[in-house]
Coordinates of C-alpha atoms in Angstrom, one line a residue:
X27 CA -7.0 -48.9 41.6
X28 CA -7.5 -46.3 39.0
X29 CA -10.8 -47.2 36.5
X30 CA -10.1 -47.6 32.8
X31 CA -11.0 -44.1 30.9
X32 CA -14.5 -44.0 29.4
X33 CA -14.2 -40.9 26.9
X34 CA -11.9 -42.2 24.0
X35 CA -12.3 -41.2 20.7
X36 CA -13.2 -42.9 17.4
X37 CA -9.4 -43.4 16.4
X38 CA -8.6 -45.4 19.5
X39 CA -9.5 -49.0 18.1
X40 CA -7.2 -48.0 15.0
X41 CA -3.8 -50.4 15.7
X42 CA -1.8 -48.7 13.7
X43 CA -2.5 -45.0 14.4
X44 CA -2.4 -45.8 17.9
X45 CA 1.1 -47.5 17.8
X46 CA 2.5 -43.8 16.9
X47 CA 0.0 -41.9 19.2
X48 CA 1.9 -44.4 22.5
X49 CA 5.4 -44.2 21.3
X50 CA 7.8 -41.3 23.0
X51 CA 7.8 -37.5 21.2
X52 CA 10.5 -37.3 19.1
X53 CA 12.1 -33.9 18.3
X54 CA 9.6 -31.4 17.8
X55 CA 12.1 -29.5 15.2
X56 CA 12.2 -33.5 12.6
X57 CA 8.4 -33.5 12.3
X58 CA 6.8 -29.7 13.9
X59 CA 3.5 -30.6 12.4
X60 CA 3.4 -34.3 14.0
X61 CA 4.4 -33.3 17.0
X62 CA 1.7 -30.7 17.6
X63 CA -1.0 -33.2 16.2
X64 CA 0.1 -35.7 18.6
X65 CA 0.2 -33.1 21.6
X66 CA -2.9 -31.9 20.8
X67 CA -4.7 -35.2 20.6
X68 CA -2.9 -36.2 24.8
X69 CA -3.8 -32.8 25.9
X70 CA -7.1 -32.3 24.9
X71 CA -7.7 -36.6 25.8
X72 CA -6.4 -35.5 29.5
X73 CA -8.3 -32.5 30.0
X74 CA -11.6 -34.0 28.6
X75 CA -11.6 -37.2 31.0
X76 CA -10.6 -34.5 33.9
X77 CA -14.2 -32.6 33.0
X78 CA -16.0 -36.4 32.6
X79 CA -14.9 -37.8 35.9
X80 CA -14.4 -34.3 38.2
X81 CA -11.2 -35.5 38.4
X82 CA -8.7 -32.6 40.1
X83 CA -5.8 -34.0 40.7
X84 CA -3.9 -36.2 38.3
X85 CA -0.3 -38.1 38.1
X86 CA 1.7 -39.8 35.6
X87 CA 0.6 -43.4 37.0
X88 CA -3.0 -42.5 37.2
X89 CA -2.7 -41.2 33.7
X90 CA -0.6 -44.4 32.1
X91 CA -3.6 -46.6 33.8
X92 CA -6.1 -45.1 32.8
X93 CA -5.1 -44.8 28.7
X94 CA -3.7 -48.1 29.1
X95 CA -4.5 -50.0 25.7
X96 CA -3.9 -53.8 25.0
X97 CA -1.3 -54.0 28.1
X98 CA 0.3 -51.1 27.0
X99 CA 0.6 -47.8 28.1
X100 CA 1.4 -44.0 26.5
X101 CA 5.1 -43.2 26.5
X102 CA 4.8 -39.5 26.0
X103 CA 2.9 -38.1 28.8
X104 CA 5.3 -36.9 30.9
X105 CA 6.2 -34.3 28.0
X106 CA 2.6 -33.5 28.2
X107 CA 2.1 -32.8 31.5
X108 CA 5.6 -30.5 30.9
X109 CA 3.6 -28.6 28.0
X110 CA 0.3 -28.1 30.1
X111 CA 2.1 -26.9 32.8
X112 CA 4.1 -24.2 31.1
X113 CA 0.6 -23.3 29.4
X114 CA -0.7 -22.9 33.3
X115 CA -3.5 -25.4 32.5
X116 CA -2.3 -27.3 35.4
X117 CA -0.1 -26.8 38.4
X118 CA 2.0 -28.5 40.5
X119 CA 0.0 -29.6 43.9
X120 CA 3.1 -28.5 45.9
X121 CA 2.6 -24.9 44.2
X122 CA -0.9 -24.7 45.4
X123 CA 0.6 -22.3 48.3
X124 CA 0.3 -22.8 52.2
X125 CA -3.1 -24.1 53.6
X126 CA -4.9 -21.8 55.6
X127 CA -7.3 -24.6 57.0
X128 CA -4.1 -26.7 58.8
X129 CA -2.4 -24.2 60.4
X130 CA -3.3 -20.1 61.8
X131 CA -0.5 -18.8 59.2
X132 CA 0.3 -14.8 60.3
X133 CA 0.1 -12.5 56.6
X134 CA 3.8 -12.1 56.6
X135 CA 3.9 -15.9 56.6
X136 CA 1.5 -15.9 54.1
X137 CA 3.3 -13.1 51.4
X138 CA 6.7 -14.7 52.3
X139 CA 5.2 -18.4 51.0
X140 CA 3.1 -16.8 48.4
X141 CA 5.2 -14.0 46.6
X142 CA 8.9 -15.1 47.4
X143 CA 9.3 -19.4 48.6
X144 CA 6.9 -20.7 46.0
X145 CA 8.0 -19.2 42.7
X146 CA 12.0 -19.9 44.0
X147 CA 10.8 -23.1 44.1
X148 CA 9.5 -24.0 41.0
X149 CA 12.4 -21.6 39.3
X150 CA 14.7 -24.5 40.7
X151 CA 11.9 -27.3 39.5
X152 CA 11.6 -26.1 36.4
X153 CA 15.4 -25.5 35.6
X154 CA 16.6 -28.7 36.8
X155 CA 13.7 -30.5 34.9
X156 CA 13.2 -32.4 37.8
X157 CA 9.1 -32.4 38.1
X158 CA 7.9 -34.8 35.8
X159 CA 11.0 -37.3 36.7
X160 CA 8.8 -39.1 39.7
X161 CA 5.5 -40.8 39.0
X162 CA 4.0 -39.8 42.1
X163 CA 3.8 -36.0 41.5
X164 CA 1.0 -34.2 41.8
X165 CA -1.1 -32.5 39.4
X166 CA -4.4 -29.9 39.7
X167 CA -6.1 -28.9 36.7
X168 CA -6.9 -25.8 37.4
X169 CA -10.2 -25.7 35.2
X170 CA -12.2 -28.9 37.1
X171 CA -10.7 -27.2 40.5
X172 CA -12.9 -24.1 39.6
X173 CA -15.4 -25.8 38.6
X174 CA -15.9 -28.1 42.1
X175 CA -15.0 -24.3 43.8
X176 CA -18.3 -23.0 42.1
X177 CA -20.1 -26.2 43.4
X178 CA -19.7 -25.9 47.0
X179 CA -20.1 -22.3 46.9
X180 CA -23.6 -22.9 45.4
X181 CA -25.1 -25.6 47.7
X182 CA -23.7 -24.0 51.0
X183 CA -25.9 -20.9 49.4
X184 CA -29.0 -22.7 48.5
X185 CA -29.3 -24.9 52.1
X186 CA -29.0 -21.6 53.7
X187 CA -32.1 -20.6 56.1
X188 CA -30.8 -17.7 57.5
X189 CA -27.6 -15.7 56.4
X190 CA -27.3 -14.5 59.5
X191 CA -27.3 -17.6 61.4
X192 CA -25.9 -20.0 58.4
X193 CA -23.2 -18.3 57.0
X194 CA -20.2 -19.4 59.1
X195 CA -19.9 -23.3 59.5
X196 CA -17.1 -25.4 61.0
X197 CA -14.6 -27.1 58.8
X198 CA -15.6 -30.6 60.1
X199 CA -19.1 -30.6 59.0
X200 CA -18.7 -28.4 55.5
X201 CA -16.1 -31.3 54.9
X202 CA -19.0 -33.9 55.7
X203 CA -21.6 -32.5 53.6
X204 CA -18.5 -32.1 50.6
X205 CA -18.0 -35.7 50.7
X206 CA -20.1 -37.0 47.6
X207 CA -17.9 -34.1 45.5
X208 CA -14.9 -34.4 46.7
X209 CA -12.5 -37.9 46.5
X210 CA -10.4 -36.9 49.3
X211 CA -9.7 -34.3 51.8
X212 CA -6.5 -33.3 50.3
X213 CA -9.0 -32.5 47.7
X214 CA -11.2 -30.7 50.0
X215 CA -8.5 -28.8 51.5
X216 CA -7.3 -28.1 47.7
X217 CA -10.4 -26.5 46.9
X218 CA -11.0 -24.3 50.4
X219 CA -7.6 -22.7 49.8
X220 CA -8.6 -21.9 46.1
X221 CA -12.0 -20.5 47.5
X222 CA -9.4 -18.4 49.5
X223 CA -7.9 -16.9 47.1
X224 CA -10.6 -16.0 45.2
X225 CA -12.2 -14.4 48.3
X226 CA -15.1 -16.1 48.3
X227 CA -14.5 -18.2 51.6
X228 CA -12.4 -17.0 54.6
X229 CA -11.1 -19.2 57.6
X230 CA -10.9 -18.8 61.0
X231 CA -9.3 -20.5 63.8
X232 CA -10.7 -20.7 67.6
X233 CA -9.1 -22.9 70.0
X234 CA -9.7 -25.9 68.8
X235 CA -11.9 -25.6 65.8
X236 CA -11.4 -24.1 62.0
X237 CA -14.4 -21.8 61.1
X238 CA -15.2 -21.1 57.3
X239 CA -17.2 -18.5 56.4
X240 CA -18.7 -18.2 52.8
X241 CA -19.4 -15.1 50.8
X242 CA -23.1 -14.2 51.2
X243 CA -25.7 -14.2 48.3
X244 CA -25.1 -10.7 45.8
X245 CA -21.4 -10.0 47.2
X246 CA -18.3 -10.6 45.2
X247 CA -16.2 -10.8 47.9
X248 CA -16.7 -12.3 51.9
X249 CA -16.8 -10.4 54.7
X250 CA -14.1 -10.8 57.5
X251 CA -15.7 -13.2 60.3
X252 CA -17.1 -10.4 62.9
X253 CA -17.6 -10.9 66.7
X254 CA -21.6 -11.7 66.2
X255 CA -20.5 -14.7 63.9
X256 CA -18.6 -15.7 66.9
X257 CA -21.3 -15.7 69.3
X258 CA -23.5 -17.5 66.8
X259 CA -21.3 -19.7 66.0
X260 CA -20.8 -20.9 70.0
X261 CA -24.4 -21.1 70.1
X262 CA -24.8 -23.3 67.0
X263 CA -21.7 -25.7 68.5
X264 CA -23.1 -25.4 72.0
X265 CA -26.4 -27.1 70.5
X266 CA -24.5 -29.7 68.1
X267 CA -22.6 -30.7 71.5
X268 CA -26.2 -31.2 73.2
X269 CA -27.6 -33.2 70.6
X270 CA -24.8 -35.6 70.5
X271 CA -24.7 -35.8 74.4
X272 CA -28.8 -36.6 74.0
X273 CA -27.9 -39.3 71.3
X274 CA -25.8 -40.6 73.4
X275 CA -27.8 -40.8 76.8
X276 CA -30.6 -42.6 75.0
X277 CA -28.1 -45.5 73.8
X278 CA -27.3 -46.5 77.5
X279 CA -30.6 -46.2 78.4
X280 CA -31.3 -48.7 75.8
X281 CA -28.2 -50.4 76.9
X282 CA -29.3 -50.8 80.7
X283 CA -33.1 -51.9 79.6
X284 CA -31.4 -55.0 78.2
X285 CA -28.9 -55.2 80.9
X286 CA -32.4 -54.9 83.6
X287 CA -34.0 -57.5 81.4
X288 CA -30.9 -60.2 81.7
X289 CA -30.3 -59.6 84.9
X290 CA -34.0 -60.3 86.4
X291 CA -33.3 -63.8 86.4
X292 CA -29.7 -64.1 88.1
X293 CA -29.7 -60.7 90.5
X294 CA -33.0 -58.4 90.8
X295 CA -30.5 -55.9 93.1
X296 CA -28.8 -55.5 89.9
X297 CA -31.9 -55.0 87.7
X298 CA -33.0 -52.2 90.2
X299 CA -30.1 -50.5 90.0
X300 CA -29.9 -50.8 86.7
X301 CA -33.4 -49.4 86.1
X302 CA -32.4 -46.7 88.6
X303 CA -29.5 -45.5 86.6
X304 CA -32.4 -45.6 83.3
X305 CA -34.2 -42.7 85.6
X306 CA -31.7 -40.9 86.3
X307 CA -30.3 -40.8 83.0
X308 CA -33.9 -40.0 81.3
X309 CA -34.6 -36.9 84.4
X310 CA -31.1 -35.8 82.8
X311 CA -32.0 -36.1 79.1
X312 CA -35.2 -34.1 80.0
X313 CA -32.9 -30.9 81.1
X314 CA -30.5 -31.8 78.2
X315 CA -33.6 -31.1 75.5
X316 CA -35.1 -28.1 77.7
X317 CA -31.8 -26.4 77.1
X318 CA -31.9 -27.8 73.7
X319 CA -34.7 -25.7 73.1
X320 CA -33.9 -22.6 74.4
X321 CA -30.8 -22.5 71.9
X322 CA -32.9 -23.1 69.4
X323 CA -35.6 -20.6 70.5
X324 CA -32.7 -18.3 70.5
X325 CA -31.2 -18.8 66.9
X326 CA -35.1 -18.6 65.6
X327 CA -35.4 -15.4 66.7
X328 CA -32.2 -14.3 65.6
X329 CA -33.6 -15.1 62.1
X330 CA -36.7 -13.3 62.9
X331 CA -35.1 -10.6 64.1
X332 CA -33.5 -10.4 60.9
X333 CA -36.1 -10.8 59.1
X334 CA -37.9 -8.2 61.0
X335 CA -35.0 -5.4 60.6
X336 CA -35.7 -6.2 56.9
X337 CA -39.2 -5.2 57.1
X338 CA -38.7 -2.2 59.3
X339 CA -36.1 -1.1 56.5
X340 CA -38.6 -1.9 53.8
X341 CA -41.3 0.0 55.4
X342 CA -38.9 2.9 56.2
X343 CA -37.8 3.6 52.5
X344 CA -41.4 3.1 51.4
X345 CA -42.4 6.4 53.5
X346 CA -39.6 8.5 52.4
X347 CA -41.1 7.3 48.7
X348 CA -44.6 8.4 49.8
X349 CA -43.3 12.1 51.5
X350 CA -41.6 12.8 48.5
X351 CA -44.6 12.0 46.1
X352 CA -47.2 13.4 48.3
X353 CA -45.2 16.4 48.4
X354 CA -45.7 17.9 45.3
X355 CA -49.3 17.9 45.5
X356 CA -52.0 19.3 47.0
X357 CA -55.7 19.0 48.0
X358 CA -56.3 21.9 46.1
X359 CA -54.6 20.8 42.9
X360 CA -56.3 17.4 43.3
X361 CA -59.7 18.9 43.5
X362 CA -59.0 21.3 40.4
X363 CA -58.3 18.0 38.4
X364 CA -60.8 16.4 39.3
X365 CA -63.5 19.1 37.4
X366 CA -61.4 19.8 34.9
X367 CA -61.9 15.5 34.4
X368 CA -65.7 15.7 34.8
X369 CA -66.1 18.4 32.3
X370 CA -64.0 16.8 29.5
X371 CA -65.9 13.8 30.2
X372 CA -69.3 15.4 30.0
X373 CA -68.0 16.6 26.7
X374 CA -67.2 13.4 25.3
X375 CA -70.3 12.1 26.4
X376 CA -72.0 14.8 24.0
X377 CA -70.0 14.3 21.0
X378 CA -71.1 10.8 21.1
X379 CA -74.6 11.1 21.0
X380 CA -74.1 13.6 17.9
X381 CA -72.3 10.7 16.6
X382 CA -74.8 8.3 17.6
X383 CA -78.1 10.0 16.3
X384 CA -76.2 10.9 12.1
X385 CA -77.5 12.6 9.6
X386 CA -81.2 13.9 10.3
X387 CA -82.5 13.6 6.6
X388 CA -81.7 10.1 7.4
X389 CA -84.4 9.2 9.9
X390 CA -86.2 6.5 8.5
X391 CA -89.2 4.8 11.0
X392 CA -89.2 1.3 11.4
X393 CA -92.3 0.3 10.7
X394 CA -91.4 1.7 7.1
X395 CA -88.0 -0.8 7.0
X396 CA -89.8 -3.5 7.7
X397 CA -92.5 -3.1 5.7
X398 CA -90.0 -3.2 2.9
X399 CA -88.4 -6.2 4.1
X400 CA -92.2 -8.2 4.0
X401 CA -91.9 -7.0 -0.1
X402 CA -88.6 -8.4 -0.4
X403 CA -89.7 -11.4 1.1
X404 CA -92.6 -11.9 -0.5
X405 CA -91.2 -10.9 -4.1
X406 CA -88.5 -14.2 -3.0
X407 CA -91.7 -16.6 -2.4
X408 CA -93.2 -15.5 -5.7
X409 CA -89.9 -16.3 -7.5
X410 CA -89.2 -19.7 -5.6
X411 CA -92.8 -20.5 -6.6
X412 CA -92.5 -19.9 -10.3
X413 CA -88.9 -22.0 -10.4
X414 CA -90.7 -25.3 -8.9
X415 CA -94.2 -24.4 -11.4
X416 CA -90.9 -25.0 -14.1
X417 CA -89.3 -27.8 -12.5
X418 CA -92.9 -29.7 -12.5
X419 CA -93.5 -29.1 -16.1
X420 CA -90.0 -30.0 -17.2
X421 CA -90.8 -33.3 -15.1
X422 CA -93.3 -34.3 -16.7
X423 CA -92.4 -33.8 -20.2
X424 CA -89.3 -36.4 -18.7
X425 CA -92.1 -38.9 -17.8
X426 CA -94.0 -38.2 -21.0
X427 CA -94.2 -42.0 -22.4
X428 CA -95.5 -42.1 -26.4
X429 CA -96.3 -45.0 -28.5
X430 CA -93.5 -46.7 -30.4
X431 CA -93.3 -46.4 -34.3
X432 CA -94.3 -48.8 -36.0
X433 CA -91.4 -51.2 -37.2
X434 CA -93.8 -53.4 -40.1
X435 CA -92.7 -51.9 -43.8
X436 CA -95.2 -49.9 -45.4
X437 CA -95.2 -52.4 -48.3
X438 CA -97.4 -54.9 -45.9
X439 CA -100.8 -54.2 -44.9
X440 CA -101.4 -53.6 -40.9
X441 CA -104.7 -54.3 -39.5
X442 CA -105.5 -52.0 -36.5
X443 CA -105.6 -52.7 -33.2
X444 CA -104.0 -56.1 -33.8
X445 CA -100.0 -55.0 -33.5
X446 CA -98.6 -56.0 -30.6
X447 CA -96.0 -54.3 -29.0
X448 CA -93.7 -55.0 -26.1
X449 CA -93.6 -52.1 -23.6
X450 CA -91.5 -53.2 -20.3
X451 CA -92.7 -57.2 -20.8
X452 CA -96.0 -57.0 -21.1
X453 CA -97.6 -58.2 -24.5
X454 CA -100.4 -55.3 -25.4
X455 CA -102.0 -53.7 -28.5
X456 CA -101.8 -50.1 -29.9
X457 CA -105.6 -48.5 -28.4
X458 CA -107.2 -45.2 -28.4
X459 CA -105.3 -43.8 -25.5
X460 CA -104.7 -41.1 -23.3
X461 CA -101.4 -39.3 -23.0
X462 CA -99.8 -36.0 -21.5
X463 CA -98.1 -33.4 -23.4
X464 CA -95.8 -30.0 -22.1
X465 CA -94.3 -28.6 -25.0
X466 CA -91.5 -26.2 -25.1
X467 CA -92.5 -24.5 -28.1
X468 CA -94.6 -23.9 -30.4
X469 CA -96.0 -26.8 -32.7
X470 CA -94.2 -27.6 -35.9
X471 CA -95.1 -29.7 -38.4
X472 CA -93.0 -33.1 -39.2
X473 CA -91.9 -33.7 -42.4
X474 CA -93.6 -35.9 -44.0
X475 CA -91.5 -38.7 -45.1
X476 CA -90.9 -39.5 -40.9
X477 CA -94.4 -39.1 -40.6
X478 CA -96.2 -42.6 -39.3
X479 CA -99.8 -43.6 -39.6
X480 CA -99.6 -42.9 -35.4
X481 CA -99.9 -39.3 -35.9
X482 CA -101.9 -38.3 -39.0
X483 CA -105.2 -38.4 -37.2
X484 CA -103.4 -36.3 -34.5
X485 CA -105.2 -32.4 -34.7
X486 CA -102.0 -30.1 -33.5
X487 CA -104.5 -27.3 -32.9
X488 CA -106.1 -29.8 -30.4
X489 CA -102.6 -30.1 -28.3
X490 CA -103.1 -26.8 -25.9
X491 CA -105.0 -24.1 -26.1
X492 CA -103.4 -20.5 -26.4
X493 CA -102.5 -19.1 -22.9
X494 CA -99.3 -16.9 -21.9
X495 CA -96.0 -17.8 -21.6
X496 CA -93.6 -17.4 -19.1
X497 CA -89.7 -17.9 -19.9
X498 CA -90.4 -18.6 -23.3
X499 CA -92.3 -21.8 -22.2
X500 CA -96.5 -22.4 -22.7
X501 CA -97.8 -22.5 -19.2
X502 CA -101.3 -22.1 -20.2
X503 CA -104.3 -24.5 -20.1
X504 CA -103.4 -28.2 -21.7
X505 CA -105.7 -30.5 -23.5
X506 CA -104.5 -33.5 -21.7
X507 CA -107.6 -35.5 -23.1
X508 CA -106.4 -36.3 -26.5
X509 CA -107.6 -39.8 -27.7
X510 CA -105.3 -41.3 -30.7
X511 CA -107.0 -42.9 -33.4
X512 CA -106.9 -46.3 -34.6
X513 CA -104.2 -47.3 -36.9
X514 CA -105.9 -47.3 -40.3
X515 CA -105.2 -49.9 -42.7
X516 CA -103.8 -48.6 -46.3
X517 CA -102.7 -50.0 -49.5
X518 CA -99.2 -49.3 -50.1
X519 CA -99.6 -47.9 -53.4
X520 CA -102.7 -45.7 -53.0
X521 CA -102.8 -42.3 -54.8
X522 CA -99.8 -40.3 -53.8
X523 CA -102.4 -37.0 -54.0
X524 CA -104.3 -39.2 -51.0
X525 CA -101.7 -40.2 -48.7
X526 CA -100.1 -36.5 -48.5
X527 CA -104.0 -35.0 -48.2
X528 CA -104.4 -37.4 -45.4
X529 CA -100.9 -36.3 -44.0
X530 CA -101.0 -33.0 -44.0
X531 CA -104.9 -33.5 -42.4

């Protein structure tokens, strides 16, 4: 029973569109433009589930089953099967011509079935419109045929071990391996006369059996089977017929082991003679595979031989290469190169040594270059040196830590050495102490309204003592011993004259 088609398209679950699609063609002339639409959509349906399922051969019944829909199936597919067959998309299987593979046809059988009975035929088909009227007939599509054509040609090349020995098979056993691609023999036979045709398989009959010869690897067309394919061919049934006679021998020697082992029991005459007929049988199976061999011995060195007259033929065309080549020179001319090679490579040799040594006012010893480099060197150090000497000093003018002013009014008296101040939560009077200075410039004097009691006793000549300066900074000597006084205790409203004498002291 034929299998539902897999490859519909999108508009197939549409009702309404699919109602039109399955009713019968009306007249193309009412509606041109429908009626191609609707003819395209069958056609190209048909020929795309041919590809999908290797399908070859089709019919009106297989073709209503398969595009069956809802219980119902496509009224219009006889017209077209009618339109692909006038487009030669697909023929009739009755025009496929007279099977070479069935019967020895002579080639005046042949042209008179091919050239004259065929296309009267279908003249008298086609006119009487009588070969879409039965549901039964026959279709090929002609593409898919190709196609599976193509196929067997290919894997009958690619088992192949030697052309020699491999090329001709009989019909029987290429039909066997063709199984899996073909659904039928009718098929089979379909697709051998095709191969036929296009001359890439040619049949022959001998007694009994139908030998099929394929085209051999780089030719277009096959070659007519010769008598060596003959002989080759008798050898390779010769050994077929001896393994199946082997295959066979060692069943009823399996067959009389059972029979020995039943009849022990009931009749040990029979056993024996059973168990002599196993011997027998076994000493006859020996010679059966000794011949066995030898055939196949045979057909081995027919490939190597093969093989072989390859090589010879290599090794022949590979000396007429050489004579030619070694022809047109000569020892002499050989040797002549040869020195005129030396000396232009002596002379390149030269011309890169003047290259190599340069300039000679450019000598320069190495002791001298490296002396220079120790300078550079050292010069870096000396720098690197001076740059951390600033870092330090910029340091510690960072950690530099001075009293805090005051914050009492000038209006109350302070008593020294008794104001307490808070430095980082410890409770601790102002004291003669010891500090560390790094000024970036040179001293100025503060103006004296911001001047506090703190620094009038404070000598600026006492700071640091005069030394040079590098970057614009004082590097020299510092007086890092510099002991601030005690806070003196003055009257608010002292003479002004004495309170700027002992500021600007």
């Amino acid at each position: 029973m034929e299998s539902q088609a897999t490859n519909l398209p999108v508009v197939w679950s549409d009702d309404t569109r699919m109602s039109v699609l399955f009713a019968p063609f009306r007249e193309k002339s009412l509606n041109p433009s429908s009626w191609k639409q609707k003819m395209s959509f069958w056609s190209q349906l048909i020929l795309e589930e041919s590809r999908c399922s290797l399908t070859s051969i089709i019919d009106l019944n297989s073709l209503q089953i398969k595009f069956s829909r809802n219980g119902k199936v496509p009224l219009c597919l006889d017209v077209v099967l009618e339109d692909l067959l006038r487009s030669n998309t697909i023929k009739m299987l009755s025009n496929s011509g007279s099977s070479p593979v069935k019967q020895r046809p002579s080639w005046l059988t042949w042209g008179y079935d091919t050239f004259l009975k065929t296309p009267v035929k279908w003249g008298i088909n086609y006119m009487s419109s009588s070969q879409t009227e039965s549901k039964d007939t026959k279709y090929i599509v002609i593409e898919v045929l190709h196609k599976k054509c193509d196929q067997i040609v290919q894997d009958h090349q690619c088992g192949l071990y030697c052309e020699v020995t491999d090329s001709v098979i009989e019909y029987s056993q290429l039909w066997k391996k063709s199984q899996s691609l073909c659904a039928n023999e009718t098929e089979f036979d379909i697709i051998l006369e095709e191969l036929v045709k296009q001359r890439k398989v040619t049949v022959h009959h001998e007694n009994t059996h139908t030998i099929i010869k394929f085209v051999n690897k780089g030719d277009k067309t096959v070659k007519p089977v010769s008598k060596r394919d003959m002989e080759i061919f008798r050898i390779k049934m010769t050994r077929d017929m001896l393994t199946d006679k082997i295959d066979s021998l060692t069943s009823d020697i399996d067959k009389l082991k059972k029979q020995a082992i039943g009849m022990k029991k009931t009749s040990k005459t029979q056993a024996l003679r059973c168990l002599r007929q196993k011997r027998i049988i076994e000493s006859r199976i020996d010679k059966l595979t000794g011949s066995l061999d030898i055939l196949d011995n045979i057909l081995n060195q027919i490939s190597h031989s093969v093989s072989d007259e390859m090589v010879v033929k290599a090794l022949e065309s590979g000396n007429h290469v050489l004579k030619s080549l070694t022809g047109k020179t000569s020892t002499d001319h050989i040797a002549n190169v040869m020195d005129e090679l030396a000396e232009v490579l002596e002379q390149q040799a030269e011309i890169q040594d003047q290259i190599s040594s340069g300039p000679s006012g450019l000598d320069v010893s190495r002791e001298e270059l490296e002396a220079e480099l120790e300078d550079i060197m050292r010069d870096e150090i000396k720098e690197k040196d001076s740059e951390l000497l600033i870092d330090d000093i910029i340091s510690g003018l960072t950690d530099l830590h001075l009293p805090k002013v005051p914050s009492a009014s000038i209006d109350q008296p302070v008593s020294p050495l008794q104001t307490p101040e808070k430095v980082t939560g410890i409770s601790t009077f102002v004291s003669p102490q010891k500090f560390s200075i790094t000024p970036r410039t040179s001293p100025q004097k503060l103006p004296s309204p911001n001047r506090t009691p703190e620094h009038q006793q404070i000598s600026q000549s006492n700071l640091y003592k005069q030394s040079p300066m590098v970057d614009g900074i004082n590097t020299g000597e510092l007086d890092l011993s510099l002991e601030l006084p005690d806070v003196p205790t003055f009257t608010p409203y002292a003479d002004i004259n004495k309170k700027e004498a002992c500021l600007d002291s």
